[in-house]
Amino acid sequence: MIIVLKPEATPKEIKHIEDKIRELGLKPMLSVGKERTIIGVIGEEDKARIQPFEAFPGVESVMPIQKPYKFVSREFKKEDSVVKIVPGVEVGGEKIVVMAGPCTVENRERLLAIAELVKKSGAKVLRGGAFKPRTSPYSFQGLKDKGMKFLYEAKKKVGLPIVTELMDPRDLPLFLKYADIIQIGARNMQNFELLKEVGKTKKPVLLKRGMASTIKDFLLSAEYVVSEGNPNCILCERGIRTFEDTTRFTLDISAVPVIKKLSHLPVIIDPSHCSGIWDYVAPLAKAAIAVGADGLLIEVHNDPEKALCDGPQALKPNKFDALMHELRQIAAVIGRTL
Ligand code: PEP
Ligand code: MN
């Protein structure tokens, strides 16, 4: 950590800061420049962080050197993390994993039909929400426990592991029983108690980026999960709020290479929620693979006109199938398979 002093900082103020640094068991290194005087803090930065040096008289700014997150950082682990879902399906390795299915579980028959179709096209995980985080309390809220049972039935019948969203820690036992990946939605990315609860399990977690969160916030949320003892965390970029209003959100495509530089965790992209329009799903999905994403989360519905949630962004099964063919070609170009 570097403490930058105000030009008018007095020797008394400087001594007070140095004494505080020593009190914390750290070493101050004063560097007096022509224009600026700075104090380098030598030792564990975490110890210095607990002291709000910005509040000390004579201090202009404080510059941390280390990243605020530890376990999810590239410095902590050089190799890419690979999250095992079920035997033969892992996220973060050479194989790109496509997770597909309806926004929400609507009924048993429809879920089974969509599951069969996405599996035939090459999806490796079935998505579908049983507990839905809807903006309006009057919108369909999901089939809840019944939806979880339908998902489990689809898993057994069709042979695809399932990813589904958890909103309330009281439902965790149900998710531990039925889900293969616990999704934490964009709206709950900073629900820290929820993150800690899934962090206490070993179940794979799909953490979606909050719509108004920086990458630093996103990685700090992942740190909540991993620091509790669960290393099986997959990150999902799903679009952020910008001034642009032709799409529902704006896909931050640079999040993939940026996160890959900062963290060892796998990163996937959700091309459905970021645009909100089915027509943009294929081009964004192709861009996601080209930019290095480890997987995709795509909404597919066999009758989008009747969808109870997110119909406008759902791909019809034939469009999804055609997209999978194109994605295979792009994956081959970058030395990966799908
Ligand atoms: C979802 O994937 O079902 C969902 C609600 O997405 P998000 O949390 O990204 O809005
Ligand atoms: Mn949706």
mmCIF file of C-alpha atoms and ligand atoms in Angstrom:
data_model
loop_
_atom_site.group_PDB
_atom_site.id
_atom_site.type_symbol
_atom_site.label_atom_id
_atom_site.label_comp_id
_atom_site.label_asym_id
_atom_site.label_seq_id
_atom_site.Cartn_x
_atom_site.Cartn_y
_atom_site.Cartn_z
ATOM 1 C CA MET A 1 0.000 0.000 0.000
ATOM 2 C CA ILE A 2 1.176 3.503 -0.801
ATOM 3 C CA ILE A 3 0.003 6.493 1.215
ATOM 4 C CA VAL A 4 0.279 9.741 -0.731
ATOM 5 C CA LEU A 5 0.634 12.781 1.510
ATOM 6 C CA LYS A 6 -0.727 16.264 0.951
ATOM 7 C CA PRO A 7 2.009 18.792 0.019
ATOM 8 C CA GLU A 8 1.289 20.668 3.239
ATOM 9 C CA ALA A 9 1.496 17.593 5.521
ATOM 10 C CA THR A 10 3.385 18.508 8.693
ATOM 11 C CA PRO A 11 6.201 16.435 10.286
ATOM 12 C CA LYS A 12 3.841 15.786 13.223
ATOM 13 C CA GLU A 13 1.156 14.391 10.923
ATOM 14 C CA ILE A 14 3.716 12.226 9.118
ATOM 15 C CA LYS A 15 5.000 10.844 12.421
ATOM 16 C CA HIS A 16 1.446 10.046 13.519
ATOM 17 C CA ILE A 17 0.892 7.991 10.325
ATOM 18 C CA GLU A 18 4.250 6.201 10.674
ATOM 19 C CA ASP A 19 3.512 5.347 14.328
ATOM 20 C CA LYS A 20 0.141 3.875 13.325
ATOM 21 C CA ILE A 21 1.782 1.744 10.612
ATOM 22 C CA ARG A 22 4.296 0.372 13.144
ATOM 23 C CA GLU A 23 1.474 -0.286 15.628
ATOM 24 C CA LEU A 24 -0.101 -2.568 13.005
ATOM 25 C CA GLY A 25 3.133 -4.573 12.840
ATOM 26 C CA LEU A 26 4.082 -3.084 9.457
ATOM 27 C CA LYS A 27 7.012 -0.976 8.300
ATOM 28 C CA PRO A 28 6.696 2.580 6.974
ATOM 29 C CA MET A 29 9.085 3.682 4.207
ATOM 30 C CA LEU A 30 9.100 7.434 3.826
ATOM 31 C CA SER A 31 10.050 8.793 0.434
ATOM 32 C CA VAL A 32 10.392 12.555 0.295
ATOM 33 C CA GLY A 33 10.137 13.891 -3.241
ATOM 34 C CA LYS A 34 10.400 17.393 -4.634
ATOM 35 C CA GLU A 35 6.672 17.648 -5.249
ATOM 36 C CA ARG A 36 5.234 14.757 -3.299
ATOM 37 C CA THR A 37 5.986 12.780 -0.204
ATOM 38 C CA ILE A 38 4.749 9.220 0.011
ATOM 39 C CA ILE A 39 4.849 6.475 2.614
ATOM 40 C CA GLY A 40 5.210 2.902 1.404
ATOM 41 C CA VAL A 41 3.675 0.368 3.775
ATOM 42 C CA ILE A 42 5.760 -2.798 3.868
ATOM 43 C CA GLY A 43 4.145 -6.039 5.033
ATOM 44 C CA GLU A 44 0.768 -7.718 4.720
ATOM 45 C CA GLU A 45 -1.563 -5.315 2.994
ATOM 46 C CA ASP A 46 -4.637 -6.875 4.609
ATOM 47 C CA LYS A 47 -3.416 -5.589 7.987
ATOM 48 C CA ALA A 48 -3.028 -2.045 6.615
ATOM 49 C CA ARG A 49 -6.458 -2.132 4.992
ATOM 50 C CA ILE A 50 -8.290 -2.262 8.325
ATOM 51 C CA GLN A 51 -6.954 1.201 9.130
ATOM 52 C CA PRO A 52 -8.733 4.001 7.222
ATOM 53 C CA PHE A 53 -5.571 6.007 6.480
ATOM 54 C CA GLU A 54 -7.602 8.288 4.194
ATOM 55 C CA ALA A 55 -9.084 9.783 7.370
ATOM 56 C CA PHE A 56 -5.690 10.799 8.797
ATOM 57 C CA PRO A 57 -4.674 14.479 8.663
ATOM 58 C CA GLY A 58 -2.064 15.030 5.960
ATOM 59 C CA VAL A 59 -3.180 12.099 3.775
ATOM 60 C CA GLU A 60 -4.282 12.837 0.241
ATOM 61 C CA SER A 61 -4.940 9.313 -1.052
ATOM 62 C CA VAL A 62 -4.262 5.654 -0.389
ATOM 63 C CA MET A 63 -3.277 3.294 -3.186
ATOM 64 C CA PRO A 64 -3.574 -0.434 -2.541
ATOM 65 C CA ILE A 65 -1.045 -2.550 -4.437
ATOM 66 C CA GLN A 66 -2.535 -5.981 -3.938
ATOM 67 C CA LYS A 67 -5.937 -7.037 -5.289
ATOM 68 C CA PRO A 68 -8.767 -6.953 -2.720
ATOM 69 C CA TYR A 69 -9.652 -10.567 -3.558
ATOM 70 C CA LYS A 70 -7.249 -13.400 -2.884
ATOM 71 C CA PHE A 71 -8.456 -16.960 -3.505
ATOM 72 C CA VAL A 72 -10.043 -16.190 -6.882
ATOM 73 C CA SER A 73 -7.024 -14.263 -8.158
ATOM 74 C CA ARG A 74 -4.574 -15.437 -10.800
ATOM 75 C CA GLU A 75 -1.754 -14.662 -8.387
ATOM 76 C CA PHE A 76 -3.156 -17.239 -5.973
ATOM 77 C CA LYS A 77 -3.555 -19.946 -8.658
ATOM 78 C CA LYS A 78 -1.794 -19.754 -12.011
ATOM 79 C CA GLU A 79 -3.596 -22.614 -13.818
ATOM 80 C CA ASP A 80 -7.184 -22.323 -15.020
ATOM 81 C CA SER A 81 -9.690 -23.866 -12.629
ATOM 82 C CA VAL A 82 -11.844 -26.628 -14.043
ATOM 83 C CA VAL A 83 -15.212 -27.171 -12.353
ATOM 84 C CA LYS A 84 -16.498 -30.741 -12.539
ATOM 85 C CA ILE A 85 -20.276 -30.950 -12.879
ATOM 86 C CA VAL A 86 -20.899 -34.675 -13.424
ATOM 87 C CA PRO A 87 -18.587 -37.324 -14.903
ATOM 88 C CA GLY A 88 -17.794 -36.218 -18.456
ATOM 89 C CA VAL A 89 -18.986 -32.619 -18.024
ATOM 90 C CA GLU A 90 -16.591 -29.987 -16.730
ATOM 91 C CA VAL A 91 -16.400 -26.221 -17.203
ATOM 92 C CA GLY A 92 -13.089 -24.456 -17.766
ATOM 93 C CA GLY A 93 -11.255 -27.139 -19.705
ATOM 94 C CA GLU A 94 -10.686 -27.536 -23.419
ATOM 95 C CA LYS A 95 -14.358 -28.384 -24.027
ATOM 96 C CA ILE A 96 -16.847 -25.535 -24.264
ATOM 97 C CA VAL A 97 -20.020 -26.314 -22.317
ATOM 98 C CA VAL A 98 -23.381 -25.129 -23.594
ATOM 99 C CA MET A 99 -26.173 -24.942 -21.007
ATOM 100 C CA ALA A 100 -29.592 -24.533 -22.603
ATOM 101 C CA GLY A 101 -33.273 -24.730 -21.815
ATOM 102 C CA PRO A 102 -36.273 -22.580 -21.019
ATOM 103 C CA CYS A 103 -36.126 -19.470 -18.867
ATOM 104 C CA THR A 104 -38.523 -21.105 -16.456
ATOM 105 C CA VAL A 105 -39.962 -24.559 -15.892
ATOM 106 C CA GLU A 106 -43.558 -24.225 -17.106
ATOM 107 C CA ASN A 107 -44.822 -27.780 -16.971
ATOM 108 C CA ARG A 108 -43.469 -31.306 -17.033
ATOM 109 C CA GLU A 109 -44.187 -32.108 -20.701
ATOM 110 C CA ARG A 110 -42.720 -28.913 -22.094
ATOM 111 C CA LEU A 111 -39.581 -29.227 -20.003
ATOM 112 C CA LEU A 112 -39.026 -32.819 -21.105
ATOM 113 C CA ALA A 113 -39.606 -31.898 -24.755
ATOM 114 C CA ILE A 114 -37.156 -28.971 -24.637
ATOM 115 C CA ALA A 115 -34.610 -31.059 -22.721
ATOM 116 C CA GLU A 116 -34.668 -33.762 -25.425
ATOM 117 C CA LEU A 117 -34.234 -31.162 -28.158
ATOM 118 C CA VAL A 118 -31.313 -29.270 -26.598
ATOM 119 C CA LYS A 119 -29.579 -32.529 -25.773
ATOM 120 C CA LYS A 120 -29.897 -33.682 -29.381
ATOM 121 C CA SER A 121 -28.279 -30.427 -30.503
ATOM 122 C CA GLY A 122 -25.322 -30.927 -28.165
ATOM 123 C CA ALA A 123 -26.146 -29.028 -24.964
ATOM 124 C CA LYS A 124 -24.406 -30.584 -21.966
ATOM 125 C CA VAL A 125 -26.462 -28.984 -19.181
ATOM 126 C CA LEU A 126 -30.197 -28.263 -18.947
ATOM 127 C CA ARG A 127 -31.162 -24.823 -17.627
ATOM 128 C CA GLY A 128 -34.533 -23.835 -16.185
ATOM 129 C CA GLY A 129 -35.712 -21.740 -13.262
ATOM 130 C CA ALA A 130 -38.109 -23.112 -10.679
ATOM 131 C CA PHE A 131 -37.777 -20.054 -8.419
ATOM 132 C CA LYS A 132 -37.864 -16.958 -10.598
ATOM 133 C CA PRO A 133 -36.559 -13.498 -9.634
ATOM 134 C CA ARG A 134 -39.212 -11.410 -11.390
ATOM 135 C CA THR A 135 -39.104 -7.617 -11.421
ATOM 136 C CA SER A 136 -42.856 -7.485 -10.816
ATOM 137 C CA PRO A 137 -44.469 -9.405 -7.946
ATOM 138 C CA TYR A 138 -47.454 -9.986 -10.281
ATOM 139 C CA SER A 139 -45.397 -11.891 -12.871
ATOM 140 C CA PHE A 140 -45.170 -15.708 -12.855
ATOM 141 C CA GLN A 141 -42.902 -16.612 -9.933
ATOM 142 C CA GLY A 142 -42.046 -20.175 -10.951
ATOM 143 C CA LEU A 143 -43.330 -23.643 -10.050
ATOM 144 C CA LYS A 144 -40.970 -23.755 -7.064
ATOM 145 C CA ASP A 145 -40.657 -27.228 -5.422
ATOM 146 C CA LYS A 146 -42.748 -28.821 -8.145
ATOM 147 C CA GLY A 147 -40.483 -27.264 -10.780
ATOM 148 C CA MET A 148 -37.424 -28.706 -9.030
ATOM 149 C CA LYS A 149 -38.955 -32.166 -9.216
ATOM 150 C CA PHE A 150 -39.676 -31.754 -12.926
ATOM 151 C CA LEU A 151 -36.078 -30.685 -13.471
ATOM 152 C CA TYR A 152 -34.840 -33.733 -11.616
ATOM 153 C CA GLU A 153 -37.122 -35.956 -13.646
ATOM 154 C CA ALA A 154 -35.803 -34.396 -16.871
ATOM 155 C CA LYS A 155 -32.255 -34.989 -15.663
ATOM 156 C CA LYS A 156 -32.978 -38.674 -15.060
ATOM 157 C CA LYS A 157 -34.970 -39.198 -18.266
ATOM 158 C CA VAL A 158 -32.848 -37.182 -20.678
ATOM 159 C CA GLY A 159 -29.486 -37.518 -18.979
ATOM 160 C CA LEU A 160 -28.494 -33.861 -18.664
ATOM 161 C CA PRO A 161 -27.296 -32.312 -15.400
ATOM 162 C CA ILE A 162 -29.298 -29.261 -14.367
ATOM 163 C CA VAL A 163 -28.557 -25.639 -13.493
ATOM 164 C CA THR A 164 -31.241 -23.714 -11.648
ATOM 165 C CA GLU A 165 -31.433 -20.511 -9.612
ATOM 166 C CA LEU A 166 -31.437 -20.353 -5.822
ATOM 167 C CA MET A 167 -32.794 -17.153 -4.269
ATOM 168 C CA ASP A 168 -33.418 -18.100 -0.658
ATOM 169 C CA PRO A 169 -30.926 -19.954 1.568
ATOM 170 C CA ARG A 170 -33.891 -21.761 3.172
ATOM 171 C CA ASP A 171 -34.272 -23.672 -0.126
ATOM 172 C CA LEU A 172 -30.645 -24.819 -0.129
ATOM 173 C CA PRO A 173 -31.392 -28.420 1.018
ATOM 174 C CA LEU A 174 -33.755 -28.816 -1.955
ATOM 175 C CA PHE A 175 -31.058 -27.570 -4.314
ATOM 176 C CA LEU A 176 -28.403 -29.803 -2.798
ATOM 177 C CA LYS A 177 -30.712 -32.722 -3.479
ATOM 178 C CA TYR A 178 -31.854 -31.910 -7.031
ATOM 179 C CA ALA A 179 -29.527 -29.410 -8.728
ATOM 180 C CA ASP A 180 -26.118 -30.074 -10.262
ATOM 181 C CA ILE A 181 -25.210 -26.398 -10.485
ATOM 182 C CA ILE A 182 -26.666 -23.725 -8.201
ATOM 183 C CA GLN A 183 -27.234 -20.512 -10.099
ATOM 184 C CA ILE A 184 -26.960 -17.229 -8.218
ATOM 185 C CA GLY A 185 -28.733 -14.652 -10.349
ATOM 186 C CA ALA A 186 -27.633 -11.156 -11.281
ATOM 187 C CA ARG A 187 -30.008 -9.648 -8.723
ATOM 188 C CA ASN A 188 -28.440 -11.653 -5.917
ATOM 189 C CA MET A 189 -24.785 -11.279 -6.862
ATOM 190 C CA GLN A 190 -24.258 -9.183 -3.764
ATOM 191 C CA ASN A 191 -26.535 -11.131 -1.450
ATOM 192 C CA PHE A 192 -23.552 -11.935 0.722
ATOM 193 C CA GLU A 193 -25.353 -14.243 3.155
ATOM 194 C CA LEU A 194 -26.604 -16.337 0.221
ATOM 195 C CA LEU A 195 -23.079 -16.432 -1.226
ATOM 196 C CA LYS A 196 -21.680 -17.597 2.117
ATOM 197 C CA GLU A 197 -24.275 -20.371 2.355
ATOM 198 C CA VAL A 198 -23.461 -21.824 -1.090
ATOM 199 C CA GLY A 199 -19.800 -21.302 -0.242
ATOM 200 C CA LYS A 200 -20.178 -23.731 2.660
ATOM 201 C CA THR A 201 -21.150 -26.513 0.222
ATOM 202 C CA LYS A 202 -19.099 -28.140 -2.509
ATOM 203 C CA LYS A 203 -21.866 -27.888 -5.122
ATOM 204 C CA PRO A 204 -20.832 -26.087 -8.336
ATOM 205 C CA VAL A 205 -22.056 -22.487 -8.315
ATOM 206 C CA LEU A 206 -22.865 -20.402 -11.393
ATOM 207 C CA LEU A 207 -22.487 -16.809 -10.263
ATOM 208 C CA LYS A 208 -24.014 -14.237 -12.608
ATOM 209 C CA ARG A 209 -22.638 -10.709 -12.787
ATOM 210 C CA GLY A 210 -24.873 -8.066 -11.260
ATOM 211 C CA MET A 211 -26.267 -5.711 -13.854
ATOM 212 C CA ALA A 212 -24.596 -2.697 -12.256
ATOM 213 C CA SER A 213 -21.482 -4.360 -10.901
ATOM 214 C CA THR A 214 -17.881 -3.795 -11.832
ATOM 215 C CA ILE A 215 -15.610 -6.750 -12.513
ATOM 216 C CA LYS A 216 -13.952 -6.041 -9.158
ATOM 217 C CA ASP A 217 -17.338 -6.309 -7.386
ATOM 218 C CA PHE A 218 -18.026 -9.500 -9.336
ATOM 219 C CA LEU A 219 -14.738 -11.096 -8.292
ATOM 220 C CA LEU A 220 -15.258 -10.036 -4.682
ATOM 221 C CA SER A 221 -18.621 -11.826 -4.739
ATOM 222 C CA ALA A 222 -16.902 -14.932 -6.087
ATOM 223 C CA GLU A 223 -14.372 -14.522 -3.264
ATOM 224 C CA TYR A 224 -17.270 -14.896 -0.791
ATOM 225 C CA VAL A 225 -18.055 -18.312 -2.263
ATOM 226 C CA VAL A 226 -14.487 -19.551 -2.639
ATOM 227 C CA SER A 227 -13.198 -18.217 0.703
ATOM 228 C CA GLU A 228 -15.930 -20.183 2.501
ATOM 229 C CA GLY A 229 -14.384 -23.356 1.069
ATOM 230 C CA ASN A 230 -16.197 -23.949 -2.220
ATOM 231 C CA PRO A 231 -13.723 -23.720 -5.124
ATOM 232 C CA ASN A 232 -16.353 -24.786 -7.686
ATOM 233 C CA CYS A 233 -17.376 -21.349 -8.845
ATOM 234 C CA ILE A 234 -18.190 -20.495 -12.478
ATOM 235 C CA LEU A 235 -18.602 -16.839 -13.454
ATOM 236 C CA CYS A 236 -21.255 -15.702 -15.927
ATOM 237 C CA GLU A 237 -21.268 -12.386 -17.787
ATOM 238 C CA ARG A 238 -24.897 -11.591 -18.639
ATOM 239 C CA GLY A 239 -24.863 -7.946 -19.684
ATOM 240 C CA ILE A 240 -24.709 -4.736 -17.697
ATOM 241 C CA ARG A 241 -26.784 -1.560 -17.647
ATOM 242 C CA THR A 242 -25.530 1.189 -19.899
ATOM 243 C CA PHE A 243 -27.177 4.193 -21.557
ATOM 244 C CA GLU A 244 -27.920 2.020 -24.597
ATOM 245 C CA ASP A 245 -31.585 1.064 -24.749
ATOM 246 C CA THR A 246 -31.977 -0.877 -27.991
ATOM 247 C CA THR A 247 -31.032 -4.019 -26.074
ATOM 248 C CA ARG A 248 -32.136 -5.021 -22.580
ATOM 249 C CA PHE A 249 -28.568 -4.845 -21.271
ATOM 250 C CA THR A 250 -25.163 -4.419 -22.924
ATOM 251 C CA LEU A 251 -22.960 -7.482 -23.195
ATOM 252 C CA ASP A 252 -19.553 -6.638 -21.745
ATOM 253 C CA ILE A 253 -17.609 -8.914 -24.052
ATOM 254 C CA SER A 254 -14.282 -7.662 -22.718
ATOM 255 C CA ALA A 255 -15.229 -9.102 -19.321
ATOM 256 C CA VAL A 256 -14.020 -12.508 -20.556
ATOM 257 C CA PRO A 257 -10.377 -11.657 -21.313
ATOM 258 C CA VAL A 258 -10.259 -9.232 -18.390
ATOM 259 C CA ILE A 259 -11.521 -11.815 -15.888
ATOM 260 C CA LYS A 260 -9.249 -14.470 -17.386
ATOM 261 C CA LYS A 261 -6.303 -12.211 -16.685
ATOM 262 C CA LEU A 262 -7.382 -11.422 -13.120
ATOM 263 C CA SER A 263 -8.796 -14.791 -12.085
ATOM 264 C CA HIS A 264 -8.384 -18.536 -12.632
ATOM 265 C CA LEU A 265 -12.142 -19.215 -12.480
ATOM 266 C CA PRO A 266 -14.031 -20.337 -15.610
ATOM 267 C CA VAL A 267 -16.131 -17.679 -17.358
ATOM 268 C CA ILE A 268 -19.225 -18.263 -19.452
ATOM 269 C CA ILE A 269 -21.542 -15.868 -21.285
ATOM 270 C CA ASP A 270 -25.323 -15.619 -21.288
ATOM 271 C CA PRO A 271 -26.194 -14.184 -24.728
ATOM 272 C CA SER A 272 -29.951 -14.374 -24.005
ATOM 273 C CA HIS A 273 -30.415 -12.048 -21.042
ATOM 274 C CA CYS A 274 -27.891 -9.473 -22.208
ATOM 275 C CA SER A 275 -29.743 -8.640 -25.398
ATOM 276 C CA GLY A 276 -33.275 -9.714 -24.501
ATOM 277 C CA ILE A 277 -33.945 -10.316 -28.215
ATOM 278 C CA TRP A 278 -33.624 -13.744 -29.851
ATOM 279 C CA ASP A 279 -32.235 -12.290 -33.086
ATOM 280 C CA TYR A 280 -29.056 -11.168 -31.317
ATOM 281 C CA VAL A 281 -28.455 -14.393 -29.420
ATOM 282 C CA ALA A 282 -26.583 -16.206 -32.205
ATOM 283 C CA PRO A 283 -24.143 -13.397 -33.090
ATOM 284 C CA LEU A 284 -23.394 -12.759 -29.410
ATOM 285 C CA ALA A 285 -22.943 -16.466 -28.705
ATOM 286 C CA LYS A 286 -20.462 -16.713 -31.575
ATOM 287 C CA ALA A 287 -18.568 -13.696 -30.278
ATOM 288 C CA ALA A 288 -18.490 -15.293 -26.815
ATOM 289 C CA ILE A 289 -16.773 -18.420 -28.093
ATOM 290 C CA ALA A 290 -14.335 -16.410 -30.196
ATOM 291 C CA VAL A 291 -13.370 -14.215 -27.222
ATOM 292 C CA GLY A 292 -12.545 -17.250 -25.079
ATOM 293 C CA ALA A 293 -15.617 -17.977 -22.968
ATOM 294 C CA ASP A 294 -15.690 -21.465 -21.440
ATOM 295 C CA GLY A 295 -19.378 -21.927 -22.064
ATOM 296 C CA LEU A 296 -22.764 -20.414 -22.795
ATOM 297 C CA LEU A 297 -26.100 -20.204 -21.022
ATOM 298 C CA ILE A 298 -28.828 -19.979 -23.669
ATOM 299 C CA GLU A 299 -32.601 -19.826 -23.404
ATOM 300 C CA VAL A 300 -34.420 -22.202 -25.753
ATOM 301 C CA HIS A 301 -38.193 -22.626 -25.978
ATOM 302 C CA ASN A 302 -40.285 -24.749 -28.328
ATOM 303 C CA ASP A 303 -43.140 -22.221 -28.392
ATOM 304 C CA PRO A 304 -41.787 -18.765 -27.444
ATOM 305 C CA GLU A 305 -45.156 -17.132 -28.144
ATOM 306 C CA LYS A 306 -46.581 -19.004 -25.177
ATOM 307 C CA ALA A 307 -43.554 -18.685 -22.901
ATOM 308 C CA LEU A 308 -44.393 -17.588 -19.350
ATOM 309 C CA CYS A 309 -41.114 -15.720 -19.051
ATOM 310 C CA ASP A 310 -38.575 -14.213 -21.499
ATOM 311 C CA GLY A 311 -40.287 -15.442 -24.702
ATOM 312 C CA PRO A 312 -38.802 -12.596 -26.814
ATOM 313 C CA GLN A 313 -35.250 -13.798 -26.200
ATOM 314 C CA ALA A 314 -35.845 -17.540 -26.544
ATOM 315 C CA LEU A 315 -34.309 -19.388 -29.474
ATOM 316 C CA LYS A 316 -36.517 -21.936 -31.188
ATOM 317 C CA PRO A 317 -34.961 -25.417 -31.204
ATOM 318 C CA ASN A 318 -34.130 -25.360 -34.938
ATOM 319 C CA LYS A 319 -32.321 -22.006 -34.545
ATOM 320 C CA PHE A 320 -30.458 -23.367 -31.533
ATOM 321 C CA ASP A 321 -29.417 -26.423 -33.514
ATOM 322 C CA ALA A 322 -28.110 -24.289 -36.393
ATOM 323 C CA LEU A 323 -26.216 -22.112 -33.911
ATOM 324 C CA MET A 324 -24.535 -25.159 -32.350
ATOM 325 C CA HIS A 325 -23.168 -26.123 -35.785
ATOM 326 C CA GLU A 326 -21.672 -22.672 -36.229
ATOM 327 C CA LEU A 327 -20.254 -22.644 -32.710
ATOM 328 C CA ARG A 328 -18.437 -25.928 -33.368
ATOM 329 C CA GLN A 329 -16.642 -24.346 -36.306
ATOM 330 C CA ILE A 330 -15.580 -21.301 -34.269
ATOM 331 C CA ALA A 331 -14.428 -23.536 -31.413
ATOM 332 C CA ALA A 332 -12.257 -25.524 -33.840
ATOM 333 C CA VAL A 333 -10.546 -22.341 -35.038
ATOM 334 C CA ILE A 334 -9.454 -21.491 -31.486
ATOM 335 C CA GLY A 335 -8.396 -25.061 -30.733
ATOM 336 C CA ARG A 336 -11.373 -26.067 -28.605
ATOM 337 C CA THR A 337 -14.303 -28.432 -29.010
ATOM 338 C CA LEU A 338 -17.960 -28.205 -28.154
HETATM 339 C C1 PEP B 1 -31.832 -16.454 -15.526
HETATM 340 O O1 PEP B 1 -30.782 -16.874 -16.046
HETATM 341 O O2 PEP B 1 -32.834 -17.134 -15.426
HETATM 342 C C2 PEP B 1 -31.880 -15.067 -15.009
HETATM 343 C C3 PEP B 1 -32.909 -14.626 -14.298
HETATM 344 O O3 PEP B 1 -30.818 -14.324 -15.341
HETATM 345 P P1 PEP B 1 -30.189 -13.001 -14.640
HETATM 346 O O4 PEP B 1 -30.039 -13.307 -13.199
HETATM 347 O O5 PEP B 1 -28.888 -12.846 -15.362
HETATM 348 O O6 PEP B 1 -31.151 -11.879 -14.929
HETATM 349 MN MN MN B 2 -34.809 -15.650 -18.452
#
